[in-house]
Coordinates of N, CA and C in Angstrom, one line a residue:
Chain P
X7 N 11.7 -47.5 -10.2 CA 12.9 -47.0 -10.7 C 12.9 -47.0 -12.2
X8 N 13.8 -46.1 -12.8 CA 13.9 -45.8 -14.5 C 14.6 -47.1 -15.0
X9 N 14.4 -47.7 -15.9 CA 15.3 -48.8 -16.6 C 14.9 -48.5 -18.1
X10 N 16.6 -48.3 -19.0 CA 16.3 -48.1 -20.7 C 16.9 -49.8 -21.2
X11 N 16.4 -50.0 -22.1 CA 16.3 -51.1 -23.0 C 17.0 -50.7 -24.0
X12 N 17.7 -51.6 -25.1 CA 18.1 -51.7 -25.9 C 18.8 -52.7 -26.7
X13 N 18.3 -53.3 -28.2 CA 18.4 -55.0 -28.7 C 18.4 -54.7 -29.6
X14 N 19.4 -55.2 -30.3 CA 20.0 -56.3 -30.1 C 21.4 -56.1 -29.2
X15 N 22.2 -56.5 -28.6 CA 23.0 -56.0 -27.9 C 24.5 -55.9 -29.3
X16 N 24.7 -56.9 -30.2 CA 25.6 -57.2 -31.3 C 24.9 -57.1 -31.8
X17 N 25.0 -56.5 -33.6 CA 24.5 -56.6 -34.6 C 25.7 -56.9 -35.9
X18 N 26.0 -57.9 -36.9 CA 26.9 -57.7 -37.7 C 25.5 -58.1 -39.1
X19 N 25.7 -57.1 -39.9 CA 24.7 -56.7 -40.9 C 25.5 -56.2 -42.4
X20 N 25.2 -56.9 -43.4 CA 26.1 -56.3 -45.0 C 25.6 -54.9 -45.1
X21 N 26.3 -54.3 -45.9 CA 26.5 -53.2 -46.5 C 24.9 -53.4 -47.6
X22 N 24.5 -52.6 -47.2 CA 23.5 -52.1 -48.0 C 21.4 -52.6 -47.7
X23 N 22.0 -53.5 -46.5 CA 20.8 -54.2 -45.5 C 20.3 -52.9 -44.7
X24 N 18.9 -53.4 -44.4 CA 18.5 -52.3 -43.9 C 18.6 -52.6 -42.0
X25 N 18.7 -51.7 -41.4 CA 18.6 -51.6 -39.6 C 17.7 -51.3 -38.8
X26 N 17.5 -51.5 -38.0 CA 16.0 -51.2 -37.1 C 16.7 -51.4 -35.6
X27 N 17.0 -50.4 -35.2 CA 17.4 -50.5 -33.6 C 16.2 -49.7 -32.6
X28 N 15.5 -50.6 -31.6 CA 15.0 -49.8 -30.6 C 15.3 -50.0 -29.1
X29 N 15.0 -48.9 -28.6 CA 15.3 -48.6 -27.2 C 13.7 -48.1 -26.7
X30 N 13.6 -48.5 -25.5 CA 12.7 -48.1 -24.6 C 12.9 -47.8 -23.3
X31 N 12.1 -47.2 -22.6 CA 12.4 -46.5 -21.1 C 11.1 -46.9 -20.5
X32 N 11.3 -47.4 -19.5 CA 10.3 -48.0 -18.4 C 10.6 -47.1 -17.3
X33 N 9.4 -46.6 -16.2 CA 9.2 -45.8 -15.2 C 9.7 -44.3 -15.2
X34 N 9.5 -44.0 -16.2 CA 9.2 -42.5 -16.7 C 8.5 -41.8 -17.5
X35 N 7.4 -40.5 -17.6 CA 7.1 -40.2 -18.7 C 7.2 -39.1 -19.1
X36 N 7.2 -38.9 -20.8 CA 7.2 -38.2 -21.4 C 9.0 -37.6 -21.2
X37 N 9.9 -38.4 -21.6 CA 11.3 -38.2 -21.5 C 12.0 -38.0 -22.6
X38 N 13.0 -37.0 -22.7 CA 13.4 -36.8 -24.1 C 14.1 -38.2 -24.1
X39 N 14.5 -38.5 -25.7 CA 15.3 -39.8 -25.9 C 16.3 -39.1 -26.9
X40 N 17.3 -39.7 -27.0 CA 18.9 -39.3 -27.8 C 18.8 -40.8 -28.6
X41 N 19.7 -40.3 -29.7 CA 20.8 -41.6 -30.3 C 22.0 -41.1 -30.3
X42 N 22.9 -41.6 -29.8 CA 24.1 -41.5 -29.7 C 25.0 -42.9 -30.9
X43 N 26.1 -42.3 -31.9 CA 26.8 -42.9 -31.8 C 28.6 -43.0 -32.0
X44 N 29.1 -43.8 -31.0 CA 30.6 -44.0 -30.8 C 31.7 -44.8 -32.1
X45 N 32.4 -44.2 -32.0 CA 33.4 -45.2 -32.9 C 34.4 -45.5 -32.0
X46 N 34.8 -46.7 -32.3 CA 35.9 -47.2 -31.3 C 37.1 -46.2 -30.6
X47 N 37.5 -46.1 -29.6 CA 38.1 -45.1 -29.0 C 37.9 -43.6 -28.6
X48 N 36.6 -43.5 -29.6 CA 36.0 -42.0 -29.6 C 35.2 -41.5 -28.5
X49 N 34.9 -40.4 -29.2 CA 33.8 -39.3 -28.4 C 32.3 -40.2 -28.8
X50 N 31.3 -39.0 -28.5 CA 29.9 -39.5 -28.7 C 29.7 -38.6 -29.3
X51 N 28.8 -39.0 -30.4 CA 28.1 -38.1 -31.4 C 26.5 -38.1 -31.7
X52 N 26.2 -36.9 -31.6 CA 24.4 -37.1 -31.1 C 23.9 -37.1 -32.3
X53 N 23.2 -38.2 -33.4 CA 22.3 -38.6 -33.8 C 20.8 -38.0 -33.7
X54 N 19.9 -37.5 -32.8 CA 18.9 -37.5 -33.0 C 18.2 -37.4 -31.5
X55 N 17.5 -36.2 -31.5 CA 16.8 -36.1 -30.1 C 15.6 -35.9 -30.6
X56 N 14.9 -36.0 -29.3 CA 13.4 -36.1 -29.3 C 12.7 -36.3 -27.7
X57 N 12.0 -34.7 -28.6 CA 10.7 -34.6 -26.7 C 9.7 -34.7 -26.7
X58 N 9.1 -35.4 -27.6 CA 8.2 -35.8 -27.7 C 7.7 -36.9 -28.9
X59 N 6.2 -37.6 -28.9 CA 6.2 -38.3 -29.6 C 6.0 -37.6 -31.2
X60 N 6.4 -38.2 -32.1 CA 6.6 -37.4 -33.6 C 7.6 -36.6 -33.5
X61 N 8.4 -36.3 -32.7 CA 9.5 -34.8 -32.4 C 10.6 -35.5 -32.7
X62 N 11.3 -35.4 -33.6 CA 12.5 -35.9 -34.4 C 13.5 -34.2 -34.3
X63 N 14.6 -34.7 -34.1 CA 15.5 -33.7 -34.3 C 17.2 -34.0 -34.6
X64 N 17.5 -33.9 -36.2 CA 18.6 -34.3 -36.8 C 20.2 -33.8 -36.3
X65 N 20.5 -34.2 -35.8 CA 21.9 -33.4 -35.6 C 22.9 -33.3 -36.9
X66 N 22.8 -34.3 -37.7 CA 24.0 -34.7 -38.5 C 23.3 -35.1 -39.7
X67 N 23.9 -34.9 -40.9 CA 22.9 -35.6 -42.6 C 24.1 -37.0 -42.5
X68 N 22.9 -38.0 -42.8 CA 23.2 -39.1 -42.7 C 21.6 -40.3 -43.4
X69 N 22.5 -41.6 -43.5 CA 21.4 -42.2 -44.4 C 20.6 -42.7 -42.9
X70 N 20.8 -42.2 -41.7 CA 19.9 -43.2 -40.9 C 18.8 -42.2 -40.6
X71 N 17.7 -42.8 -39.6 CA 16.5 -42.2 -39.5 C 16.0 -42.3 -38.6
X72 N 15.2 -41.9 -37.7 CA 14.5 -41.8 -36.1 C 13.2 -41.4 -35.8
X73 N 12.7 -42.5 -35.0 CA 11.1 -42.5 -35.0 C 10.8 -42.7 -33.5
X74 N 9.8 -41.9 -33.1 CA 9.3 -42.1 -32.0 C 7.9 -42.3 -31.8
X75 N 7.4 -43.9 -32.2 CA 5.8 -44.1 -32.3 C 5.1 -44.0 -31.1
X76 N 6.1 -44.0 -29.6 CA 5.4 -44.2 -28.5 C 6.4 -43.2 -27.5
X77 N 6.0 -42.5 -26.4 CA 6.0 -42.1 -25.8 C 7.5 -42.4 -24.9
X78 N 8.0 -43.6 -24.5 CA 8.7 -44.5 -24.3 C 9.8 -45.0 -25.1
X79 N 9.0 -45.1 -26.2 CA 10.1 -45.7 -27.4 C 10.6 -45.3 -28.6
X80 N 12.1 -45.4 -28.6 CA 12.7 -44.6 -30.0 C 13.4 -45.9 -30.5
X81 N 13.4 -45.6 -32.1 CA 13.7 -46.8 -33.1 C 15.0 -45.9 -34.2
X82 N 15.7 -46.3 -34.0 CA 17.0 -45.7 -35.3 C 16.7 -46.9 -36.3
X83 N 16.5 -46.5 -37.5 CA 16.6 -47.1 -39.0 C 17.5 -46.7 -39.9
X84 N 17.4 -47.2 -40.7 CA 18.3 -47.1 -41.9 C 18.0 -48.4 -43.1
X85 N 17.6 -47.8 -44.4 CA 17.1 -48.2 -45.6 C 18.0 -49.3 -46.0
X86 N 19.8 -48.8 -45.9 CA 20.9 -49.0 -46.5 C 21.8 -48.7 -45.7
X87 N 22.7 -50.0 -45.2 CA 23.7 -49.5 -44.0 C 25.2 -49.2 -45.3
X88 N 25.9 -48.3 -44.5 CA 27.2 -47.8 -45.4 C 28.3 -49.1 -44.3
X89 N 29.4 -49.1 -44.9 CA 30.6 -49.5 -43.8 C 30.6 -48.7 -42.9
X90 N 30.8 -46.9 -43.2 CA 30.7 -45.9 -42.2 C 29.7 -46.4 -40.9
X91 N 28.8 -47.0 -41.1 CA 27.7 -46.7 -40.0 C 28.3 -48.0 -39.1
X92 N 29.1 -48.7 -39.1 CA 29.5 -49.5 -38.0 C 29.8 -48.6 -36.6
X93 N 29.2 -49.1 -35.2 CA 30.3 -48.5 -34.3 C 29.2 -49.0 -33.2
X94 N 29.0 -48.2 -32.2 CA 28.4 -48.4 -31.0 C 27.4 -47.3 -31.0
X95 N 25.8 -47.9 -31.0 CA 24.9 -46.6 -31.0 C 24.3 -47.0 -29.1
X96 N 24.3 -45.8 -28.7 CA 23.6 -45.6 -27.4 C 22.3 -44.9 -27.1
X97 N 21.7 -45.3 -26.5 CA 20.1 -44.5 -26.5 C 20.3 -44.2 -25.2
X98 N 20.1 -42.9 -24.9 CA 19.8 -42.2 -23.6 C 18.5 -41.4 -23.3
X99 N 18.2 -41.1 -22.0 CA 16.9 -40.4 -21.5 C 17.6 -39.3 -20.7
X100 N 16.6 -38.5 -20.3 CA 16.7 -37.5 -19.3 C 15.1 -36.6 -19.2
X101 N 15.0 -35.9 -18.1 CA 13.9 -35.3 -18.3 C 14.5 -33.7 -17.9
X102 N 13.0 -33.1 -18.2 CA 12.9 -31.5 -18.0 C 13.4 -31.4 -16.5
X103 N 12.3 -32.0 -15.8 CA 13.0 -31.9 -14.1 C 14.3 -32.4 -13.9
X104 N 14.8 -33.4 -14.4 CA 16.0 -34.1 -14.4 C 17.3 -33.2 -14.7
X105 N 17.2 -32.3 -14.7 CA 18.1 -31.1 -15.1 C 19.0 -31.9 -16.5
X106 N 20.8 -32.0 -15.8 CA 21.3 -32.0 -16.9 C 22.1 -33.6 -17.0
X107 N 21.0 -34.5 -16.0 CA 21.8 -35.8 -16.1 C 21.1 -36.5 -17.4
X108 N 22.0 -37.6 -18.0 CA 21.7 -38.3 -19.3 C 21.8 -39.7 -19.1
X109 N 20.9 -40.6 -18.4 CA 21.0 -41.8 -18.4 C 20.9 -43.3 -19.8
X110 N 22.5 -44.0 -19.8 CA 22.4 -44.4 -20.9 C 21.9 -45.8 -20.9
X111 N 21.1 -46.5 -22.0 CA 21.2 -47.2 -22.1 C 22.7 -48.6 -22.3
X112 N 22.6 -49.9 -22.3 CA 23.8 -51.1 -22.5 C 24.2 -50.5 -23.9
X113 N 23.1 -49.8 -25.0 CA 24.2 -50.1 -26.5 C 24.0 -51.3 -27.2
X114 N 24.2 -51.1 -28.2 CA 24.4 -51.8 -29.3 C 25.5 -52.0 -30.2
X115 N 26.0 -52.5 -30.4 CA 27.7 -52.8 -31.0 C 27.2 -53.0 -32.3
X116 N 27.4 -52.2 -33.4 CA 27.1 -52.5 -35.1 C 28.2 -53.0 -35.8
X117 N 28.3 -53.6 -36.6 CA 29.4 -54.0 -37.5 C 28.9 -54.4 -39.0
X118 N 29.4 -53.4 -39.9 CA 28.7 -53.4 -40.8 C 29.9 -54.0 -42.3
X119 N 29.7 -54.9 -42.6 CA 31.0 -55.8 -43.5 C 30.1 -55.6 -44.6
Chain W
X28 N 27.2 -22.7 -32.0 CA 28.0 -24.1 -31.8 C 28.3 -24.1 -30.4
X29 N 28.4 -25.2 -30.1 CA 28.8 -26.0 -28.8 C 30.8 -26.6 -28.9
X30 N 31.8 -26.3 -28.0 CA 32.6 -27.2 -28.4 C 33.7 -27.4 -27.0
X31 N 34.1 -28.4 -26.6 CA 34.6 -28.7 -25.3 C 35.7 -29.5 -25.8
X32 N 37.1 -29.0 -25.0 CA 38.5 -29.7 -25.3 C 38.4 -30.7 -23.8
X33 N 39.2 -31.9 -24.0 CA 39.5 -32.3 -22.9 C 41.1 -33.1 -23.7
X34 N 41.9 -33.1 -22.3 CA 43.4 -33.9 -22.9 C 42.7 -35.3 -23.4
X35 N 43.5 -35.8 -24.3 CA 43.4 -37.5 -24.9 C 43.6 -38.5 -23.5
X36 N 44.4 -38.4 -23.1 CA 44.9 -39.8 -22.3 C 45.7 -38.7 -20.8
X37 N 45.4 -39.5 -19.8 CA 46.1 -39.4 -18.6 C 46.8 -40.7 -18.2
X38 N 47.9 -40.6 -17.2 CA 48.4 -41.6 -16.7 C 48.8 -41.4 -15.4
X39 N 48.2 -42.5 -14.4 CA 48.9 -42.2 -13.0 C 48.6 -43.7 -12.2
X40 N 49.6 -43.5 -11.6 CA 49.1 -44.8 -10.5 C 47.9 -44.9 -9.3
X41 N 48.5 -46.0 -8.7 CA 47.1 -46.6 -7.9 C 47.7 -45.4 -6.6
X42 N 46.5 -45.0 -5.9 CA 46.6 -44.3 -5.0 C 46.7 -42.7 -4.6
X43 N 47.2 -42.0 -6.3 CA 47.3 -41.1 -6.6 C 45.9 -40.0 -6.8
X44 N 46.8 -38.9 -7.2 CA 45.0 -38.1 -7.3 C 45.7 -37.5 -8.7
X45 N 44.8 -37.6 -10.0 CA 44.6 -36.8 -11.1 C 43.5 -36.2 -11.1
X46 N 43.8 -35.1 -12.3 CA 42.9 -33.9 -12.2 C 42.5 -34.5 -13.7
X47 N 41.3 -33.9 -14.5 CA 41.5 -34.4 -15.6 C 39.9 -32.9 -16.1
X48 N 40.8 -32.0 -17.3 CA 40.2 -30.5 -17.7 C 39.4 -31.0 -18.3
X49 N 38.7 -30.0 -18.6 CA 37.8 -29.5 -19.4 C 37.5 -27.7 -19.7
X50 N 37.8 -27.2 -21.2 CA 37.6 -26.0 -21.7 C 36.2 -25.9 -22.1
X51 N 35.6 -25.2 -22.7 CA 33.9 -25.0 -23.1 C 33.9 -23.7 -23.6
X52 N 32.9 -23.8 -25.4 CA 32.9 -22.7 -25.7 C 31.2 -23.0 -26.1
X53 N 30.0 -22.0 -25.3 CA 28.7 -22.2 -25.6 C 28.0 -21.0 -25.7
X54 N 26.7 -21.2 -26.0 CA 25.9 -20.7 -25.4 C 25.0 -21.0 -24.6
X55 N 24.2 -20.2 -23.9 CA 23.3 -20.4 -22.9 C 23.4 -21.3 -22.1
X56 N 24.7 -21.3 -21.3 CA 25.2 -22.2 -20.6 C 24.6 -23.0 -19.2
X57 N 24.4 -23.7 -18.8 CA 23.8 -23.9 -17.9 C 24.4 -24.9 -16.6
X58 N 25.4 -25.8 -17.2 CA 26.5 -26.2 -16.2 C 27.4 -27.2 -17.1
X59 N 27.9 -28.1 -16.3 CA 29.2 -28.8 -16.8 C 28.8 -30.2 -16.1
X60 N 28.2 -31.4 -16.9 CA 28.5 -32.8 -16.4 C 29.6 -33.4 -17.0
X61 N 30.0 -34.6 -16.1 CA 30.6 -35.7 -15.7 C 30.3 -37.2 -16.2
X62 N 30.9 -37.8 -17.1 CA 30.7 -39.0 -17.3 C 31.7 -39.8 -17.2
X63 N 31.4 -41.1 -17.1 CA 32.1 -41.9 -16.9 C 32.0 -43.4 -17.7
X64 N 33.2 -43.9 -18.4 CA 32.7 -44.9 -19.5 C 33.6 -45.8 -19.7
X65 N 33.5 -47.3 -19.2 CA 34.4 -48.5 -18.6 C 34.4 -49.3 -20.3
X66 N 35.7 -49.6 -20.9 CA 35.7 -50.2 -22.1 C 34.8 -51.1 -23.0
X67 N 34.0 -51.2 -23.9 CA 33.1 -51.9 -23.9 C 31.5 -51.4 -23.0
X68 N 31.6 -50.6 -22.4 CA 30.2 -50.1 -21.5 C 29.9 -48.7 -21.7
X69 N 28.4 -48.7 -21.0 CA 27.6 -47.3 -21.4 C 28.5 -46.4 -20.4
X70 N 28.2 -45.0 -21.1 CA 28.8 -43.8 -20.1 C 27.6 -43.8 -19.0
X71 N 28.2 -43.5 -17.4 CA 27.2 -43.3 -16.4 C 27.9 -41.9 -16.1
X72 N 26.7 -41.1 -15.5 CA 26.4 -39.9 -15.0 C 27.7 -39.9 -13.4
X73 N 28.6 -39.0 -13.4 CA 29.1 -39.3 -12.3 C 28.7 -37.6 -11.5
X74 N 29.1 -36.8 -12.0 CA 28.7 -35.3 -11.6 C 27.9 -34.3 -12.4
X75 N 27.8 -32.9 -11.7 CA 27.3 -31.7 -12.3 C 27.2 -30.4 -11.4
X76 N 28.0 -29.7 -12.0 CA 28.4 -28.6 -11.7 C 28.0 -27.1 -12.1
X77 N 26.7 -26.9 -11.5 CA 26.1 -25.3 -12.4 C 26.4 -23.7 -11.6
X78 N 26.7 -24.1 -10.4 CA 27.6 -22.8 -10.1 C 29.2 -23.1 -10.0
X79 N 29.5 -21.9 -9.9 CA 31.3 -21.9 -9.7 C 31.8 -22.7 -7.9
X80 N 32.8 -23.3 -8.2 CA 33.6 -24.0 -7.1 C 33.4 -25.7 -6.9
X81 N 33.4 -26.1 -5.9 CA 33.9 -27.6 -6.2 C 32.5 -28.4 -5.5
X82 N 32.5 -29.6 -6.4 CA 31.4 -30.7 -5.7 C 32.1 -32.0 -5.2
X83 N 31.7 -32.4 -4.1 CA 32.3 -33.3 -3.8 C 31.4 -34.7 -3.6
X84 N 32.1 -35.7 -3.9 CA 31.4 -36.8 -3.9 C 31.9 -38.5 -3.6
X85 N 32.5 -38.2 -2.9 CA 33.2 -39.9 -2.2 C 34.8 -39.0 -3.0
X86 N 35.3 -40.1 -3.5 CA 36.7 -40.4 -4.3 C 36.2 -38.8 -5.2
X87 N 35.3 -38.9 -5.8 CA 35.3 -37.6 -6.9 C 35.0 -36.5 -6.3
X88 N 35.6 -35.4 -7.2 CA 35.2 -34.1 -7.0 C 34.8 -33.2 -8.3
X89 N 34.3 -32.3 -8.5 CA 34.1 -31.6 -9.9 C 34.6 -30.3 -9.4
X90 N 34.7 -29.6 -10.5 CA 34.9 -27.8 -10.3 C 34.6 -27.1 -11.3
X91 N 33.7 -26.1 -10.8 CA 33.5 -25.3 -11.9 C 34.0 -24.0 -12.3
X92 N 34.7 -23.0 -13.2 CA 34.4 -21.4 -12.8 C 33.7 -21.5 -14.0
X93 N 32.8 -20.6 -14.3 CA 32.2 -19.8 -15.0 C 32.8 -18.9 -16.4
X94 N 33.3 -18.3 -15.0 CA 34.3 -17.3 -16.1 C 35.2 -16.9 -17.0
X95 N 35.9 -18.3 -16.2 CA 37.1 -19.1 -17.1 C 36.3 -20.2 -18.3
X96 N 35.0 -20.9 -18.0 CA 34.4 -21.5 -19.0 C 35.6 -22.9 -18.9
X97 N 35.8 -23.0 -17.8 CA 36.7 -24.3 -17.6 C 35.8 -25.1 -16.1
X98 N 36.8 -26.0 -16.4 CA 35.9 -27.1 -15.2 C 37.4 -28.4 -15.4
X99 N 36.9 -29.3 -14.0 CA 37.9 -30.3 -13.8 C 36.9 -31.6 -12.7
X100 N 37.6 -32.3 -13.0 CA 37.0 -33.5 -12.7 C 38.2 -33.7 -12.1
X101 N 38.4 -34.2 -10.3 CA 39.4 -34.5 -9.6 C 39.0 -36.0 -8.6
X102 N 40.1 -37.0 -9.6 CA 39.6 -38.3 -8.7 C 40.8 -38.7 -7.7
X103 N 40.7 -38.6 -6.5 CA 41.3 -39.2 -5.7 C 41.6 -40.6 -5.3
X104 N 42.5 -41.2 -4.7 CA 43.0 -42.1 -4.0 C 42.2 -43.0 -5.2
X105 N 43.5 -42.9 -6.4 CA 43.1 -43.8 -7.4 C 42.9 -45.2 -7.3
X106 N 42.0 -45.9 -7.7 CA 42.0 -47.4 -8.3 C 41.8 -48.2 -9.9
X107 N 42.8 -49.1 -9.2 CA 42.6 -49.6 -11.0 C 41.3 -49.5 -11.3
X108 N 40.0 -49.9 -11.1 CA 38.8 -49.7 -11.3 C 38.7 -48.5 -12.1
X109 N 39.3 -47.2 -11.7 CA 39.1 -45.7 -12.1 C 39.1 -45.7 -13.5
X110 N 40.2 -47.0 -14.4 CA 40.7 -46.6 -15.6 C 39.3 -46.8 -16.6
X111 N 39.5 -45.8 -17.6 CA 38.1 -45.3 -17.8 C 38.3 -44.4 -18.5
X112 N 37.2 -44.0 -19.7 CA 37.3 -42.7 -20.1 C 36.2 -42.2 -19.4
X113 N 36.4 -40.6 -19.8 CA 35.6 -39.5 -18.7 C 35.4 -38.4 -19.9
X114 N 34.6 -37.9 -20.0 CA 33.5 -37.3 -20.6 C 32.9 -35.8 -19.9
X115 N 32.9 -34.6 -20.1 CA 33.1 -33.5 -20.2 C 31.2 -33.1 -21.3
X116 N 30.4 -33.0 -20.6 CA 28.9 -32.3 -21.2 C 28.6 -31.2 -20.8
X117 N 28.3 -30.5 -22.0 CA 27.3 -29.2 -21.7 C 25.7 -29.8 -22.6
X118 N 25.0 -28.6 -22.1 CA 23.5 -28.7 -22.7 C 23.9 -27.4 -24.0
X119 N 23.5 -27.9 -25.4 CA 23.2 -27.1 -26.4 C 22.5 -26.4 -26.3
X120 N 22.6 -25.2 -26.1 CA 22.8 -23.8 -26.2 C 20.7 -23.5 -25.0
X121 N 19.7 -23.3 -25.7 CA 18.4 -23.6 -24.7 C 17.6 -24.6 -24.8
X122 N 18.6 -25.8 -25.9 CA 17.3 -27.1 -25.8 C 17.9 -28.0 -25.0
X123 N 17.5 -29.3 -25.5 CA 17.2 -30.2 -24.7 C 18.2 -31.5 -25.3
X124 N 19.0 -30.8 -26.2 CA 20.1 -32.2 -26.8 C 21.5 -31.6 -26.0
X125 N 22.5 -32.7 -26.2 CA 23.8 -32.4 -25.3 C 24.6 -32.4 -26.2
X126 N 26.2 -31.8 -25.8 CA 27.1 -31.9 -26.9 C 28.4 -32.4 -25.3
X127 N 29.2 -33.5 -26.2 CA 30.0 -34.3 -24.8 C 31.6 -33.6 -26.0
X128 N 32.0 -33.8 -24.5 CA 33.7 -33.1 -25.2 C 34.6 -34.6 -25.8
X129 N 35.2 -35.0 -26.1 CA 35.9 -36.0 -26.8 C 36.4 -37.0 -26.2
X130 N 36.4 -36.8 -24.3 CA 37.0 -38.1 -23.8 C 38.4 -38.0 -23.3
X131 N 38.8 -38.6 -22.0 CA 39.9 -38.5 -21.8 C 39.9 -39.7 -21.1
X132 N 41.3 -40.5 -21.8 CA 41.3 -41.9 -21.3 C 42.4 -42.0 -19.7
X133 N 41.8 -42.5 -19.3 CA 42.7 -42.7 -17.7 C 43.2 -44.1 -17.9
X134 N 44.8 -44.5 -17.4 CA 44.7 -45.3 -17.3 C 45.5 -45.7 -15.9
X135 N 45.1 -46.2 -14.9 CA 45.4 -46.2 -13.5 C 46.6 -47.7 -13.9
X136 N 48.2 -47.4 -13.1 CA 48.9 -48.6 -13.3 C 49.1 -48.7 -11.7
X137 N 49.5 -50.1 -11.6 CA 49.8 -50.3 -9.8 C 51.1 -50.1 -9.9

């Protein structure tokens, strides 16, 4: 069966520190990956897809960044966190055959002081 | 662009059945999922709907028309458990990223 990863589960990090969040997916290959992120009470806002390895795709201009070194695994960065970037980021999969379901990862809760 | 309305907040009691919309304005449409997201937790996949009329699934049901570019999410024989936001997705337009409509909070009272 599919299982997505994601750590640290809490993050509280100053303004202007850099971030390194990754997610991985065990028992599937070649899966698109998302970043998603939530602000408290909100919707979801897509960050960054990718179908393959090197295949980055921006949805939004922002100071963060998205890397896919492995097949399995996506990493959200950022040089310099703003206050703005506090919230809940989610990493999801799905595949080509998988039609239109989006399996999410637990998340990561940011809080950025 | 991609863009989906759903109401802010529902309210109903334990036992009841709410309906809870969704509008959709896209391209290259392909169907209408369902999510589901308990305070503090990830959204899970609850339906999906790529032709017109209703899916059924225990307590849940979906519906789609096409034409109308509308759809609904119908949860029966409510439980507090239910209370929840719910989530309204299409697929962006012929790729492979999603666009989710804004959420609609349920909150089930006994």
């Amino acid at each position: 069966s599919q299982t997505i990863h994601q750590w640290p589960a809490t993050l509280v990090q100053p303004v202007g520190s850099p971030l390194s969040l990754e997610c991985t997916v065990e028992g599937t290959s070649n899966p698109n990956l998302y970043w998603y992120r939530q602000a408290a009470g909100r919707g979801l806002q897509l960050l960054f897809y990718s179908v393959g390895i090197g295949q980055i795709s921006s949805e939004v201009p922002q100071n963060l960044s998205a890397s896919r070194p492995q097949d399995r695994q996506f990493i959200l960065s950022s040089k310099k966190l703003l206050l703005s970037d506090s919230g809940f980021y989610l990493c999801a999969w799905s595949t080509w055959e998988g039609g239109e379901t989006q399996y999410f990862g637990p998340g990561t809760r940011l809080l950025v002081l | 662009g991609q863009s989906l309305e759903q109401p802010s907040e529902v309210t109903a009691v334990e036992g009841a059945i709410v309906q809870i919309n969704c509008t959709y304005q896209t391209s290259g449409f392909y169907g209408l999922s369902w999510y589901q997201q308990h305070d503090g937790g990830a959204p899970t996949f609850l339906s999906y709907n790529a032709l017109d009329g209703l899916e059924e699934t225990g307590r849940f049901s979906s519906f789609l028309s096409r034409s109308d570019s509308y759809g609904y999410l119908l949860l029966q024989e409510l439980q507090m458990k239910d209370s929840a936001s719910y989530f309204c997705a299409v697929r962006d337009g012929y790729g492979q990223n999603f666009v989710f409509g804004p959420g609609t909070r349920l909150s089930v009272l006994p």
